[in-house]
Coordinates of C-alpha atoms in Angstrom, one line a residue:
M1257 CA -32.4 13.9 -27.3
L1258 CA -34.5 16.0 -29.7
E1259 CA -38.3 15.8 -29.6
T1260 CA -39.1 15.4 -33.3
A1261 CA -42.1 14.9 -35.5
Y1262 CA -43.0 14.4 -39.1
I1263 CA -45.4 17.0 -40.6
G1264 CA -47.5 16.2 -43.6
G1265 CA -49.4 18.6 -45.7
Y1266 CA -50.6 19.8 -49.1
T1267 CA -48.1 20.5 -51.8
P1268 CA -48.4 22.8 -54.9
D1269 CA -49.7 20.0 -57.0
T1270 CA -52.5 19.4 -54.5
G1271 CA -53.5 23.0 -53.8
G1272 CA -51.1 23.8 -51.0
S1273 CA -47.6 25.3 -50.4
G1274 CA -45.9 22.6 -48.4
P1275 CA -42.7 20.9 -49.4
G1276 CA -43.9 17.3 -48.8
I1277 CA -43.0 15.7 -45.5
S1278 CA -41.0 17.8 -43.0
L1279 CA -39.0 16.4 -40.1
V1280 CA -39.1 19.1 -37.4
D1281 CA -37.6 19.7 -34.0
L1282 CA -40.6 20.4 -31.8
E1283 CA -38.7 22.0 -29.0
G1284 CA -36.3 24.0 -31.0
G1285 CA -38.9 25.1 -33.6
K1286 CA -36.6 24.1 -36.5
T1287 CA -37.1 22.1 -39.7
L1288 CA -34.4 19.4 -39.8
A1289 CA -35.2 17.8 -43.2
E1290 CA -37.7 17.8 -46.0
T1291 CA -38.8 14.9 -48.3
A1292 CA -40.7 15.5 -51.5
A1293 CA -44.0 13.7 -51.7
P1294 CA -47.3 14.4 -53.6
G1295 CA -49.9 15.8 -51.2
P1296 CA -49.0 13.8 -48.1
S1297 CA -52.0 15.0 -46.0
F1298 CA -51.8 12.2 -43.5
L1299 CA -49.0 10.0 -42.2
A1300 CA -48.7 6.8 -40.2
A1301 CA -45.7 4.9 -38.7
H1302 CA -45.2 1.1 -38.6
P1303 CA -45.4 0.0 -34.9
R1304 CA -42.1 -1.9 -35.0
L1305 CA -40.2 -1.2 -38.3
P1306 CA -38.5 2.1 -39.3
V1307 CA -41.1 2.6 -42.0
L1308 CA -43.5 5.5 -42.7
Y1309 CA -46.7 5.5 -44.8
A1310 CA -48.2 8.6 -46.5
V1311 CA -51.3 9.2 -48.5
G1312 CA -51.2 11.2 -51.7
E1313 CA -54.4 13.2 -51.6
S1314 CA -55.2 13.7 -55.3
E1315 CA -58.0 12.5 -57.6
Q1316 CA -55.9 9.5 -58.5
G1317 CA -55.0 8.7 -54.9
T1318 CA -51.7 7.0 -53.9
V1319 CA -50.0 5.5 -50.9
S1320 CA -46.3 5.8 -50.4
V1321 CA -43.9 3.8 -48.3
F1322 CA -40.7 5.4 -46.9
A1323 CA -37.8 4.0 -45.0
R1324 CA -36.7 6.0 -41.9
G1325 CA -32.9 6.3 -41.7
A1326 CA -30.8 6.5 -38.6
D1327 CA -31.2 10.3 -38.7
E1328 CA -35.0 9.9 -39.3
G1329 CA -34.6 11.1 -42.9
L1330 CA -36.9 9.4 -45.4
E1331 CA -36.2 7.3 -48.5
L1332 CA -39.0 6.4 -50.9
L1333 CA -39.3 2.6 -51.2
A1334 CA -42.6 2.2 -53.1
R1335 CA -45.7 4.0 -54.2
R1336 CA -49.1 2.5 -55.3
S1337 CA -52.7 3.3 -55.9
S1338 CA -54.9 4.0 -52.9
E1339 CA -57.7 2.3 -54.9
G1340 CA -59.8 5.4 -54.6
S1341 CA -59.8 9.2 -54.9
S1342 CA -58.5 11.8 -52.5
P1343 CA -57.2 9.6 -49.7
C1344 CA -57.1 11.6 -46.5
H1345 CA -56.3 9.2 -43.7
L1346 CA -54.5 5.9 -43.1
A1347 CA -53.7 3.6 -40.1
V1348 CA -51.6 0.5 -39.4
N1349 CA -53.0 -2.2 -37.2
P1350 CA -51.1 -3.0 -33.9
A1351 CA -49.6 -6.2 -35.3
G1352 CA -48.2 -4.2 -38.3
T1353 CA -49.7 -6.5 -40.8
L1354 CA -52.5 -4.3 -42.3
L1355 CA -52.6 -0.7 -43.6
A1356 CA -56.1 0.8 -44.0
V1357 CA -56.7 3.8 -46.2
A1358 CA -59.8 6.1 -46.2
N1359 CA -60.5 7.6 -49.6
Y1360 CA -62.6 10.7 -49.0
G1361 CA -63.4 11.4 -52.7
D1362 CA -65.4 8.3 -53.5
G1363 CA -65.7 6.7 -50.0
T1364 CA -63.6 3.6 -50.9
V1365 CA -61.8 1.9 -48.1
S1366 CA -58.7 0.0 -49.1
V1367 CA -56.8 -2.5 -46.9
H1368 CA -53.3 -3.4 -47.9
G1369 CA -51.3 -6.3 -46.5
I1370 CA -47.9 -5.4 -45.0
G1371 CA -44.9 -7.7 -45.5
E1372 CA -42.0 -8.4 -43.1
A1373 CA -40.0 -5.5 -44.5
G1374 CA -42.9 -3.1 -44.2
L1375 CA -43.7 -3.0 -47.9
L1376 CA -47.3 -3.4 -49.1
T1377 CA -48.4 -6.7 -50.5
T1378 CA -52.0 -7.7 -51.1
V1379 CA -54.9 -5.2 -51.5
Q1380 CA -58.6 -5.2 -50.9
S1381 CA -61.0 -2.5 -51.9
F1382 CA -64.5 -1.8 -50.4
P1383 CA -66.4 0.9 -52.4
G1384 CA -68.7 3.2 -50.5
R1385 CA -72.3 3.8 -51.4
E1386 CA -73.4 6.8 -53.3
G1387 CA -72.4 10.0 -51.5
A1388 CA -69.9 8.3 -49.2
H1389 CA -66.9 10.1 -47.9
A1390 CA -64.6 7.9 -45.9
H1391 CA -62.6 10.1 -43.5
Q1392 CA -60.7 8.2 -40.8
A1393 CA -59.6 4.6 -40.4
T1394 CA -59.1 3.3 -36.9
F1395 CA -58.2 -0.2 -35.6
G1396 CA -60.0 -0.9 -32.3
E1397 CA -58.7 -2.8 -29.4
D1398 CA -61.2 -5.5 -30.4
G1399 CA -59.4 -6.0 -33.7
V1400 CA -62.2 -4.4 -35.7
L1401 CA -61.4 -1.8 -38.4
Y1402 CA -63.6 1.3 -38.0
V1403 CA -64.0 3.9 -40.7
T1404 CA -66.0 7.1 -40.3
D1405 CA -68.1 7.9 -43.3
L1406 CA -69.0 11.6 -43.3
G1407 CA -71.3 11.3 -46.3
A1408 CA -73.3 8.4 -44.9
D1409 CA -73.5 9.4 -41.2
E1410 CA -72.1 6.0 -40.1
V1411 CA -69.1 4.2 -38.9
R1412 CA -68.3 1.3 -41.2
R1413 CA -66.9 -1.8 -39.6
F1414 CA -64.6 -4.6 -40.9
A1415 CA -63.5 -7.8 -39.1
A1416 CA -59.9 -8.9 -39.5
E1417 CA -59.3 -12.5 -40.6
G1418 CA -55.6 -13.1 -40.7
D1419 CA -54.0 -10.8 -43.3
R1420 CA -57.4 -9.8 -44.7
V1421 CA -60.6 -8.1 -43.6
V1422 CA -64.3 -8.8 -44.3
E1423 CA -67.4 -6.7 -43.9
H1424 CA -68.5 -6.9 -40.2
P1425 CA -71.5 -9.2 -39.8
D1426 CA -73.3 -6.6 -37.7
G1427 CA -72.9 -4.0 -40.5
P1428 CA -72.1 -0.3 -40.0
V1429 CA -73.0 1.8 -36.9
R1430 CA -75.6 4.4 -37.8
L1431 CA -75.1 7.8 -36.2
A1432 CA -77.2 11.0 -36.0
A1433 CA -78.5 12.2 -39.3
G1434 CA -76.5 15.2 -40.6
M1435 CA -73.7 14.7 -38.1
G1436 CA -71.0 14.1 -40.7
P1437 CA -68.6 12.0 -38.5
R1438 CA -65.0 12.9 -39.2
H1439 CA -62.5 11.7 -36.5
M1440 CA -63.0 9.4 -33.6
A1441 CA -61.1 8.0 -30.6
W1442 CA -61.5 5.1 -28.1
H1443 CA -60.8 5.9 -24.5
G1444 CA -61.8 4.5 -21.1
G1445 CA -64.5 2.3 -22.5
H1446 CA -66.1 4.9 -24.7
W1447 CA -66.0 6.1 -28.3
Y1448 CA -65.8 9.8 -29.0
V1449 CA -66.7 11.2 -32.5
A1450 CA -66.5 14.7 -33.9
G1451 CA -69.3 15.8 -36.2
E1452 CA -67.9 18.0 -39.0
L1453 CA -71.2 19.0 -40.4
D1454 CA -73.3 19.6 -37.3
G1455 CA -70.5 20.9 -35.1
T1456 CA -71.0 18.4 -32.3
V1457 CA -68.9 16.0 -30.3
R1458 CA -70.6 12.8 -29.2
A1459 CA -69.8 10.0 -26.7
Y1460 CA -70.9 6.4 -27.1
D1461 CA -70.6 3.3 -24.9
A1462 CA -68.9 0.1 -26.1
D1463 CA -72.2 -1.0 -27.7
W1464 CA -72.5 2.3 -29.6
R1465 CA -75.3 3.7 -27.5
E1466 CA -75.0 7.5 -27.4
V1467 CA -74.4 8.7 -23.8
A1468 CA -73.6 12.4 -24.3
V1469 CA -73.6 15.1 -26.9
A1470 CA -72.2 18.7 -26.8
A1471 CA -71.5 21.5 -29.2
A1472 CA -67.8 21.2 -30.1
S1473 CA -67.4 25.0 -29.7
G1474 CA -69.1 27.6 -27.5
E1475 CA -68.2 30.3 -29.9
Q1476 CA -70.7 32.0 -32.2
G1477 CA -70.6 31.3 -36.0
E1478 CA -70.0 28.3 -38.3
N1479 CA -67.8 25.5 -37.0
H1480 CA -66.4 22.5 -38.7
P1481 CA -64.6 20.3 -36.1
S1482 CA -61.7 18.4 -37.5
H1483 CA -59.5 16.2 -35.3
L1484 CA -60.4 14.7 -32.0
E1485 CA -58.2 13.0 -29.4
A1486 CA -59.0 11.5 -25.9
H1487 CA -56.1 11.8 -23.4
D1488 CA -55.9 11.4 -19.6
G1489 CA -59.7 11.5 -19.0
R1490 CA -60.3 14.4 -21.3
V1491 CA -61.5 14.9 -24.9
Y1492 CA -59.8 17.5 -27.1
V1493 CA -61.4 18.8 -30.3
A1494 CA -60.1 21.1 -33.0
N1495 CA -62.6 23.7 -34.2
R1496 CA -62.2 25.2 -37.7
G1497 CA -64.0 28.5 -37.9
P1498 CA -63.7 29.5 -34.3
D1499 CA -60.0 28.4 -34.6
T1500 CA -60.0 26.9 -31.1
I1501 CA -59.1 23.7 -29.2
A1502 CA -61.9 22.7 -26.9
V1503 CA -61.5 20.4 -23.9
F1504 CA -64.2 18.2 -22.5
S1505 CA -64.6 15.8 -19.6
A1506 CA -64.9 12.1 -20.4
P1507 CA -67.4 10.6 -20.8
G1508 CA -69.9 13.3 -19.8
L1509 CA -68.6 16.0 -22.3
D1510 CA -68.8 18.9 -20.0
R1511 CA -66.8 21.7 -21.6
L1512 CA -63.7 22.4 -19.4
A1513 CA -62.0 25.0 -21.6
E1514 CA -61.8 26.4 -25.1
V1515 CA -58.7 28.2 -26.2
S1516 CA -57.2 29.7 -29.3
C1517 CA -55.4 27.2 -31.6
G1518 CA -52.6 29.7 -32.2
G1519 CA -53.3 30.0 -35.9
A1520 CA -56.0 29.5 -38.5
W1521 CA -58.0 26.4 -39.5
P1522 CA -56.7 23.8 -37.1
R1523 CA -56.7 20.7 -39.3
H1524 CA -55.0 18.2 -36.9
F1525 CA -53.1 18.1 -33.7
A1526 CA -51.0 15.7 -31.6
I1527 CA -50.5 15.6 -27.8
T1528 CA -47.0 14.7 -26.7
G1529 CA -44.4 15.8 -24.2
G1530 CA -47.0 17.8 -22.2
R1531 CA -47.9 20.0 -25.2
V1532 CA -50.5 20.1 -27.9
H1533 CA -49.0 20.5 -31.4
V1534 CA -51.6 22.0 -33.7
A1535 CA -51.3 21.9 -37.5
N1536 CA -52.9 25.2 -38.6
Q1537 CA -53.5 24.7 -42.3
N1538 CA -54.4 28.2 -43.4
S1539 CA -51.8 30.1 -41.4
A1540 CA -49.0 27.7 -42.5
D1541 CA -47.7 26.9 -39.0
V1542 CA -47.7 24.3 -36.2
A1543 CA -48.4 26.0 -32.9
V1544 CA -47.0 24.5 -29.7
L1545 CA -49.5 24.9 -26.8
P1546 CA -48.2 23.8 -23.3
L1547 CA -50.6 21.9 -21.2
E1548 CA -51.3 22.9 -17.5
D1549 CA -53.6 20.5 -15.7
G1550 CA -54.7 19.2 -19.0
I1551 CA -55.7 22.6 -20.4
P1552 CA -53.8 24.1 -23.4
Q1553 CA -52.1 27.5 -22.7
A1554 CA -51.0 30.3 -25.0
P1555 CA -48.5 29.2 -27.7
A1556 CA -45.0 28.8 -26.5
G1557 CA -43.7 28.8 -30.1
K1558 CA -44.6 28.1 -33.7
L1559 CA -43.1 26.2 -36.6
S1560 CA -43.5 27.6 -40.1
V1561 CA -44.7 24.8 -42.4
G1562 CA -46.7 25.2 -45.6
T1563 CA -50.4 24.1 -45.4
P1564 CA -49.8 21.5 -42.7
S1565 CA -52.5 18.9 -42.1
C1566 CA -50.9 16.2 -40.0
V1567 CA -48.5 16.0 -37.0
L1568 CA -46.9 12.6 -36.3
P1569 CA -44.6 12.7 -33.3
L1570 CA -41.7 10.2 -33.2
R1571 CA -42.0 7.8 -30.2

């Protein structure tokens, strides 16, 4: 059975060179199919239905809904406004009833209801304050929707009430000034957050008390961390500038390794099948780094994809 993934990225109309959404064979290093879409910089799959969601990262942001065929090819079912500008991330809750979208341009968070067939129904919109830049939406195990706000140095919180959400009664979580929180992950009773602006990775306990902080890269020069994942007791961070993947212990954030990402400007990565698949935006490739004892090794192969920004393995 093929190990496949969807690759999203920037298209010519959004400043890139990608074709839209690519279906790729991760092991064979081949593109199997391409689906046109406007600036699908981030993708998410429905947890039960053969449905895929994609942002359209433009000033007038959109969200697209695709049906996944038996061969994993995509058919556009619907497209609607993201309720904000430059949407860069989206996530589906575990029940498959809500889709949250982070609009980076104006900081708006939109939450869309999902019907039984996977199509979008209702919509709610939560504008950000002045200077807000919503960057990632994450549904926690506690049912809370968390959204990192790079411009406000905080994590916004929303409580789910049936098929809707409301502002969390405790308000947002305030993080270190100037951090610029980008991507975050929950693992082993702790939150881990990458700071795009101050080049750090930070660990927090379940009550959002900071328990560790480390430089995301040990290399010299400017660094803008992008994606972060926590996996098997380790925290992995992509570093743009040094062009590396750094590995830390959890939760203490001792740096265990830092290796080349296999390309330029690692925008996103996914860990699956004992490998790290890195979307290198500026070198137009997805590098495949085998893992040995949790440490990425030299690339075992590369896939050519124009300005890739998201890797979504099929599971």
